[in-house]
Coordinates of C-alpha atoms and ligand atoms in Angstrom, one line a residue:
X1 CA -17.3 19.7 -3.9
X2 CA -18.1 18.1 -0.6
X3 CA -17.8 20.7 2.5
X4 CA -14.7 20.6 4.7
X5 CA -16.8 19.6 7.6
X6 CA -18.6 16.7 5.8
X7 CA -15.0 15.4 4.2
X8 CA -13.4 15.0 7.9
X9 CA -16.9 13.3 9.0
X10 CA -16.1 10.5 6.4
X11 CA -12.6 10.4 7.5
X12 CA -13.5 10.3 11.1
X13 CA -16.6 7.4 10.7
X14 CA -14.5 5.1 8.5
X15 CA -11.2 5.2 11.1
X16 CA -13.5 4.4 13.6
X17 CA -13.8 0.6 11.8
X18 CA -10.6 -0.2 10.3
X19 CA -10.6 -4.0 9.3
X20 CA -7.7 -5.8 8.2
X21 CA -7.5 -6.9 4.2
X22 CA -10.6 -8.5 2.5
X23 CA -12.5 -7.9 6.0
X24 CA -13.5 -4.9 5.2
X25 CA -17.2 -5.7 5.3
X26 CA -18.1 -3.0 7.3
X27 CA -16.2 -0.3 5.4
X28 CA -17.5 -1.6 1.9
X29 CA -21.1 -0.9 3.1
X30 CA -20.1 2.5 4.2
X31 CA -18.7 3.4 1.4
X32 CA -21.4 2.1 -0.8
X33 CA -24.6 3.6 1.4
X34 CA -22.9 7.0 0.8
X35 CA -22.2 6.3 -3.1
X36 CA -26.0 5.4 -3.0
X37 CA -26.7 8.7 -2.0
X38 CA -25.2 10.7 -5.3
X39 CA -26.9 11.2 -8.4
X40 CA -26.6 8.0 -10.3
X41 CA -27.5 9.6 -13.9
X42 CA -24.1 8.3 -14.9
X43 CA -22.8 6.1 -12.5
X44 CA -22.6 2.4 -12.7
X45 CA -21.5 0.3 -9.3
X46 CA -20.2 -2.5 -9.3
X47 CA -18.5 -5.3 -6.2
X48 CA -15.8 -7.5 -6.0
X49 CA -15.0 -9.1 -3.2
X50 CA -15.1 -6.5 -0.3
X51 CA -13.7 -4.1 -3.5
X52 CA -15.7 -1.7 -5.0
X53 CA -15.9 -0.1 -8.4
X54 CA -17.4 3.0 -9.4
X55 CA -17.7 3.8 -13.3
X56 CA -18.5 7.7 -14.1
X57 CA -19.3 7.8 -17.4
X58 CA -18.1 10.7 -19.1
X59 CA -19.1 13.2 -21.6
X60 CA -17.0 12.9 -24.1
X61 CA -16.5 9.2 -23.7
X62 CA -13.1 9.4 -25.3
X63 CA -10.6 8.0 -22.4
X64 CA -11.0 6.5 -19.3
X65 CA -9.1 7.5 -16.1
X66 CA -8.5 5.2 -13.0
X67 CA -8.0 6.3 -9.7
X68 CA -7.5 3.8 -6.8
X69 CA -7.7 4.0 -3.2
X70 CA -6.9 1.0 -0.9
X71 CA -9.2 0.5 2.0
X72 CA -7.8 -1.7 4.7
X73 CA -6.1 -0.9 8.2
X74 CA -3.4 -2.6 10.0
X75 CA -3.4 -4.9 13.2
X76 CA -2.1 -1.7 15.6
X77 CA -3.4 -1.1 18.6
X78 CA -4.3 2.8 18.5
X79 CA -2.8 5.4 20.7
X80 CA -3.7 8.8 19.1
X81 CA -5.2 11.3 21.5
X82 CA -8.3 11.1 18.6
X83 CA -11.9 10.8 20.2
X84 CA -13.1 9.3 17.7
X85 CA -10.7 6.2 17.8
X86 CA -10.8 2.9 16.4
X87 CA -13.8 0.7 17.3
X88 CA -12.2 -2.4 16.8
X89 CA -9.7 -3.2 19.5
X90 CA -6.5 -4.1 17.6
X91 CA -6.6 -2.8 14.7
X92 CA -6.1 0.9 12.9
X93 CA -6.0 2.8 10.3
X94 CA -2.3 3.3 10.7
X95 CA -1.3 3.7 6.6
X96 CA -3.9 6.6 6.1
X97 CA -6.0 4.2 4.0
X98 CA -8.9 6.4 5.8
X99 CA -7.6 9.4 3.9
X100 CA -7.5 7.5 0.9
X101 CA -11.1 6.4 0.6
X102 CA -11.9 9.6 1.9
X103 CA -9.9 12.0 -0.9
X104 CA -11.5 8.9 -3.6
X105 CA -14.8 9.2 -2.5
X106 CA -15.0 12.7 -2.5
X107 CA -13.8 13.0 -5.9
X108 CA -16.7 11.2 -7.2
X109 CA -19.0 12.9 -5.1
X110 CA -18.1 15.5 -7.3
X111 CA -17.9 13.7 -10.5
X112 CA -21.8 12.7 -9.7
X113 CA -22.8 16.4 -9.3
X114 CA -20.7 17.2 -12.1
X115 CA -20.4 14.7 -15.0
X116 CA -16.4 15.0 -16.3
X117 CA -15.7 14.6 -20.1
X118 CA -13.7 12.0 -19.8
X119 CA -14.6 8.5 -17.6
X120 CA -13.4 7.9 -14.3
X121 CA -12.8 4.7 -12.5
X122 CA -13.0 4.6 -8.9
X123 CA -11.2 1.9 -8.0
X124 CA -11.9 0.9 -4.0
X125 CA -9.1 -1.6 -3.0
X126 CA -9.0 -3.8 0.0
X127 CA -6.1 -6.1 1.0
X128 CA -3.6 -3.8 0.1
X129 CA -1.1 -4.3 3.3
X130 CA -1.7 -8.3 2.8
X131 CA -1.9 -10.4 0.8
X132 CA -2.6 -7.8 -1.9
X133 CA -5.6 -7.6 -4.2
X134 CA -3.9 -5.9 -7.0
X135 CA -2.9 -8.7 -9.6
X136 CA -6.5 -10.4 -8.8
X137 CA -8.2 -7.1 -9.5
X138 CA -6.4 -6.4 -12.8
X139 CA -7.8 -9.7 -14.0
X140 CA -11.6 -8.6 -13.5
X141 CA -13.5 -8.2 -16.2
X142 CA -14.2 -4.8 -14.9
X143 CA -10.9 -3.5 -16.0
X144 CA -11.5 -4.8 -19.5
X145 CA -14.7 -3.7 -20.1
X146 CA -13.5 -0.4 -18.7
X147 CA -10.0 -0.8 -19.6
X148 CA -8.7 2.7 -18.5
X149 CA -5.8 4.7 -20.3
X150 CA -4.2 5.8 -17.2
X151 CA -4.4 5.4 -13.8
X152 CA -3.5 7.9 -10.2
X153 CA -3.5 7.1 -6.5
X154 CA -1.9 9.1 -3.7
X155 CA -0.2 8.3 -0.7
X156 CA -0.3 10.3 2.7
X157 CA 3.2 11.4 3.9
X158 CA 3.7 12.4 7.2
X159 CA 7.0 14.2 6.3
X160 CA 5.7 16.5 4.3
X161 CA 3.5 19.7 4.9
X162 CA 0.3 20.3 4.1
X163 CA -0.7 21.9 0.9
X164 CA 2.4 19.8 -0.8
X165 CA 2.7 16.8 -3.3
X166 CA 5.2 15.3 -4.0
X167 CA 6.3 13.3 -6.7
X168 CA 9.3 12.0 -9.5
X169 CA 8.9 10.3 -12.8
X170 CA 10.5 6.8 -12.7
X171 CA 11.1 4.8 -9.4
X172 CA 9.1 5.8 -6.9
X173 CA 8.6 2.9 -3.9
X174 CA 10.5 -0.4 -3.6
X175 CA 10.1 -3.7 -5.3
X176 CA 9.5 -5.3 -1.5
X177 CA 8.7 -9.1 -0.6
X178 CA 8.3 -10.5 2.9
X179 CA 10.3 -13.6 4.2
X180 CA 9.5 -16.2 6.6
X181 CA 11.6 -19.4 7.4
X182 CA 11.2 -21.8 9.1
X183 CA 13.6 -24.3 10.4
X184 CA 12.9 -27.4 12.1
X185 CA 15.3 -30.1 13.9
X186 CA 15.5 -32.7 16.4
X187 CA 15.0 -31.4 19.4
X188 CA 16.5 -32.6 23.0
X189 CA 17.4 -32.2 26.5
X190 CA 19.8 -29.3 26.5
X191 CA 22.7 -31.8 28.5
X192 CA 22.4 -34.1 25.4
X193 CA 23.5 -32.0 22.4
X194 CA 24.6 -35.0 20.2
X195 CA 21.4 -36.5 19.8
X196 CA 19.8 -32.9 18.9
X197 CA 19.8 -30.5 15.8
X198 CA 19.8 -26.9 17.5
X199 CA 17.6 -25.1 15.6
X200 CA 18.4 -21.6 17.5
X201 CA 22.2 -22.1 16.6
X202 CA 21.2 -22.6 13.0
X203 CA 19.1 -19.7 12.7
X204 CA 21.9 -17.7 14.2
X205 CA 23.8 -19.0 11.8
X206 CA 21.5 -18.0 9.3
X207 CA 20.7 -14.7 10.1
X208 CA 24.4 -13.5 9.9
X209 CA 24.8 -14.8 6.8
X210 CA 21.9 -13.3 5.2
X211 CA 23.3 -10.3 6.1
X212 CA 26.3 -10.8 3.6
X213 CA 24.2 -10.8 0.7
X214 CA 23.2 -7.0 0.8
X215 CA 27.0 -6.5 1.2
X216 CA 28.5 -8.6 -0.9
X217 CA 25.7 -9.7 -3.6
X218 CA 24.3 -6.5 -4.6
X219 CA 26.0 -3.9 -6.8
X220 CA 26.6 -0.8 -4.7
X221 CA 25.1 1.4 -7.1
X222 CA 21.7 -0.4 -6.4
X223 CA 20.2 -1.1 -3.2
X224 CA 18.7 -3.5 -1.7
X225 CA 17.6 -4.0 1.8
X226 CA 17.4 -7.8 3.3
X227 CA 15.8 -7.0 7.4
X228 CA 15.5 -9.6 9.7
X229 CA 13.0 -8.4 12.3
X230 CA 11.6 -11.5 14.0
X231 CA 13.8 -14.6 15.1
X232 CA 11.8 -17.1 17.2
X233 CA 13.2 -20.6 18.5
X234 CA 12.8 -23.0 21.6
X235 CA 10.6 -22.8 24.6
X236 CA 12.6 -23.1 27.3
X237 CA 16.4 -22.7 28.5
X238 CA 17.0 -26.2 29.2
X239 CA 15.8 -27.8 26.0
X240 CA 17.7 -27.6 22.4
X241 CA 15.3 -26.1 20.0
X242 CA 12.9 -28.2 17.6
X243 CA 12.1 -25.4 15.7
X244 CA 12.7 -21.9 14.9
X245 CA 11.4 -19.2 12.7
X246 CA 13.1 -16.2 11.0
X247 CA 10.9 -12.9 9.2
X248 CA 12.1 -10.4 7.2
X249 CA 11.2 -8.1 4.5
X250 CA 13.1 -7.5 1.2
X251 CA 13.6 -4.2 -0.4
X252 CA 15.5 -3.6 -3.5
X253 CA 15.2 -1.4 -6.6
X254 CA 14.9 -2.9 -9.4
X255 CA 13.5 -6.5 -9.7
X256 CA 16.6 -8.1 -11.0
X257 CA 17.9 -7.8 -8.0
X258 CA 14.6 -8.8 -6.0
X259 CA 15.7 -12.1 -7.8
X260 CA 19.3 -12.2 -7.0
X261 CA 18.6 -11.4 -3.3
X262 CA 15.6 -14.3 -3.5
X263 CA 18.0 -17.2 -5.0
X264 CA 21.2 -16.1 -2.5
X265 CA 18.6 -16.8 0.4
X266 CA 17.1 -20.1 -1.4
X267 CA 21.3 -20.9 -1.2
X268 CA 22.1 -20.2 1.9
X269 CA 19.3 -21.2 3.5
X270 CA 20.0 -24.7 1.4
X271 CA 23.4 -24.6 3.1
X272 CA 22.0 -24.4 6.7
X273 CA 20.4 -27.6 5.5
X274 CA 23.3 -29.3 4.9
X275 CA 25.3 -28.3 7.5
X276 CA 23.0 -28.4 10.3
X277 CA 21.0 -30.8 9.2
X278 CA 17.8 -29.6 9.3
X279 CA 14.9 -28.8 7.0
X280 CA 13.7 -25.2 6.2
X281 CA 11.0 -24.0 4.2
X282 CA 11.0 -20.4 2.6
X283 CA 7.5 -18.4 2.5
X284 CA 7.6 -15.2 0.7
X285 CA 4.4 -14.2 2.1
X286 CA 3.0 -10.9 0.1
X287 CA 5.0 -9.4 -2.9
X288 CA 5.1 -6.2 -3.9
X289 CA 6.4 -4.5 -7.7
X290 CA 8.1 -1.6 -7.3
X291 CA 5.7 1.5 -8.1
X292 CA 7.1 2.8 -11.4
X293 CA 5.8 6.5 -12.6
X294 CA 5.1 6.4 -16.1
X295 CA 6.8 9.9 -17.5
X296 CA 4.5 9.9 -20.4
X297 CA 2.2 10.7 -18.0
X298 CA 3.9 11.9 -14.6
X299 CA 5.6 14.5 -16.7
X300 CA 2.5 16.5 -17.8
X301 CA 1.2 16.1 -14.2
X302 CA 4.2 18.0 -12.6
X303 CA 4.5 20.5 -15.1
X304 CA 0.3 21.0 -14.4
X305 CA 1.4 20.8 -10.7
X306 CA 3.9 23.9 -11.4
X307 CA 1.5 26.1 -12.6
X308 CA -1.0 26.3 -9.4
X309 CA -0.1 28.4 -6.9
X310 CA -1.9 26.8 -4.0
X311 CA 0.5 23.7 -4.7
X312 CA 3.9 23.3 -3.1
X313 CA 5.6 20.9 -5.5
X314 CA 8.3 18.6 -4.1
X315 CA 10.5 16.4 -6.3
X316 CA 11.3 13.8 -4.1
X317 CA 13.5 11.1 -4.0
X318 CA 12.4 7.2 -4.0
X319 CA 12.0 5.0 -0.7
X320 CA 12.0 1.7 0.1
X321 CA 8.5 1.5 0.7
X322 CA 5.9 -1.0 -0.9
X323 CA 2.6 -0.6 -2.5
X324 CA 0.4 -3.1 -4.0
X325 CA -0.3 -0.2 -6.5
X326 CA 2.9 -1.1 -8.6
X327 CA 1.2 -4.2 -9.8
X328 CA -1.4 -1.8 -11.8
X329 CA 1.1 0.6 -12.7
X330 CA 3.0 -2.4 -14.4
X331 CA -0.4 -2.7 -16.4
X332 CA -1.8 0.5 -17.0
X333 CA 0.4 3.4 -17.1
X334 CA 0.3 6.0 -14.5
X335 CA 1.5 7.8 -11.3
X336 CA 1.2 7.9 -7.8
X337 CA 2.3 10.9 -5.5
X338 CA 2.8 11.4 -2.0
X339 CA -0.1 13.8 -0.3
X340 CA 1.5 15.8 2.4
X341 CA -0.1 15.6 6.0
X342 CA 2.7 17.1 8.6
X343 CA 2.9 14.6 11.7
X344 CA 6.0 13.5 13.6
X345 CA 4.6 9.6 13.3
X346 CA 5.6 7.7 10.9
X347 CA 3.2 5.1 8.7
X348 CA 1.9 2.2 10.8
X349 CA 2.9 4.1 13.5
X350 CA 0.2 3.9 16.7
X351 CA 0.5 7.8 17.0
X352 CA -0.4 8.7 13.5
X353 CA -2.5 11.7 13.1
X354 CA -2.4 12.9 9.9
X355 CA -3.6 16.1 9.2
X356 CA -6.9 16.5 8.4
X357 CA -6.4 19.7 6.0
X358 CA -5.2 17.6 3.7
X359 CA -8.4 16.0 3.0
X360 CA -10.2 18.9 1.1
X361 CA -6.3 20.4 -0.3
X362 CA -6.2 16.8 -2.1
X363 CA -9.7 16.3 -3.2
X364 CA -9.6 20.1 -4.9
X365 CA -6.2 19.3 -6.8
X366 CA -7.5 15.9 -8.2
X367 CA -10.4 17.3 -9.3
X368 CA -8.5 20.5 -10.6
X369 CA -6.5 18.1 -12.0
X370 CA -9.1 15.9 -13.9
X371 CA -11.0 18.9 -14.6
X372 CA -8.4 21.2 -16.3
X373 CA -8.5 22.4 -19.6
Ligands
ZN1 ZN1 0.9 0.6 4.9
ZN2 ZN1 -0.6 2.5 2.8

């Protein structure tokens, strides 16, 4: 196994150049220098966009295990109290994606030194905040040709401590969709309202009333979540709005009701139409499946987890989250978990500093993990 010292390095020189999703040039080529530098005997490499795949082809040849980790950051602008910040003005590695590659990569480094009797698939994802790479990945011939059985990826959570994973069978993030829409009018001097269409009085309009559908739409025994966090109209106070723009995110649990929520918007929004006469278009911008745990195989894991001492097993609840890692999961089956790394900020926070003990805690239990017997 890689040193502690040389694990945080990698962390620390890929958060330096966080690039947003299918940018990440600069971080494929780093990851693939240092895969260059392991034993190849029984490696095979392979690109896909500014993806990567790594094959391991194992001793026993007899299954094949996936494990993904998603490489791009998020347009934040950093303020951690890190010396080793972000190069790239605007942008950070704010979802731990730098943990991710990190914990992946050192995995294989091990799996090079160390040929495992099954095969691995490392599975470097980019895009995975937007517009997801996922579903496009899944239809590569590299996931035929090494079709794996099963497939695992973790998740830093800031929540948790150090040392713990955390994990339940069954739901575990969100079915989540984004929203944008956009309205557009007749604008107008603000004196002459009868010769206008007010496009900030019918996206107030609209707004409120999307807030009905949560409340009167979905079954309170589900959930669902309909935000609107953006609402932009007009450009000055004297003249009626041309145009204005509402975003929002969706969040339910099951996908049914992803689709119930979606059609009550397309109606209501359809209404505003009518009665304001105006024309709206409806952008759902990246979509996310919910990230289901397979129990045929999360089960074994958490009963594995329960018998190592070093690891503090948490049963945890499901969030409202989203992960472009569902769309495999509705593929392949598998599991994801949350990686403790104890920090009062929050994903995509600008403060996130995860901790960096995580990094060797996770790479040792995935390899314990994949090399138990
Ligand atoms: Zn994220
Ligand atoms: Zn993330």
């Amino acid at each position: 196994m890689l040193s502690e010292q040389e694990l945080i390095q990698i962390r620390r020189e890929l958060h330096q150049i966080p690039e947003l999703g299918f940018q990440e040039i600069k971080t494929q080529a780093y990851l693939l220098e240092r895969i260059k530098r392991l034993p190849q005997s029984h490696l095979t490499v392979e690109t896909w966009k500014t993806g990567i795949f790594v094959y391991v082809n194992g001793l026993n040849n007899d299954k094949t295990i996936a494990y993904r980790a998603d490489m791009d950051g998020l347009p934040i602008e950093e303020q951690t109290s890190y010396d080793f910040k972000s190069k790239h003005s605007g942008q950070m590695h704010a979802c731990g994606h730098d943990f991710h590659m990190t914990i992946a990569f050192g995995v294989l480094a091990h799996a090079a030194f160390e040929q495992p009797s099954s095969n691995l698939l490392f599975i470097f994802q980019p895009a995975e905040e937007g517009p997801g790479a996922a579903q496009d990945m899944l239809k590569l011939p590299q996931l035929t040709k090494w079709k794996p059985d099963s497939i695992v990826a973790l998740h830093i959570a800031p929540e948790y401590p150090v040392g713990s994973i955390a994990i339940k069978p069954g739901l575990l993030f969100a079915n989540t969709s984004e929203l944008f829409i956009t309205l557009k009018g007749k604008g107008g001097h603000a004196a002459y309202p009868h010769s206008a269409n007010d496009m900030v009085v019918s996206a107030s309009h609209l707004v409120t009333q999307l807030q009905s559908i949560v409340a009167r739409n979905v079954d309170p025994l589900d959930a669902g979540v309909v935000t609107i966090g953006v609402i932009k109209g007009g450009t000055k106070q004297n003249i009626i709005a041309e145009q204005a723009v509402i975003e929002g995110t969706i969040r339910t649990r099951s996908i049914e009701t992803m689709t119930r929520i979606k059609q009550r918007i397309e109606n209501l929004v359809q209404g505003i139409e009518t009665g304001f006469e105006c024309e709206a278009t409806i952008n759902y911008g990246a979509n996310y499946c919910q990230v289901y745990n397979d129990p045929k195989v999360t089960e074994p894991f958490i009963e594995w987890l329960k018998t190592k001492e070093d690891i503090n097993v948490i049963i945890c609840s499901e969030a409202m989250t989203g992960e472009d890692f569902g769309y495999f999961l509705e593929e392949i089956p598998g599991f994801m978990f949350w990686l403790g790394v104890d920090t009062p900020y929050g994903l995509h926070d600008a403060k996130l500093e995860p901790n960096e003990k995580a990094i060797p805690f996770a790479v040792k239990a995935i390899i314990d993990f994949l090399y138990r017997r």
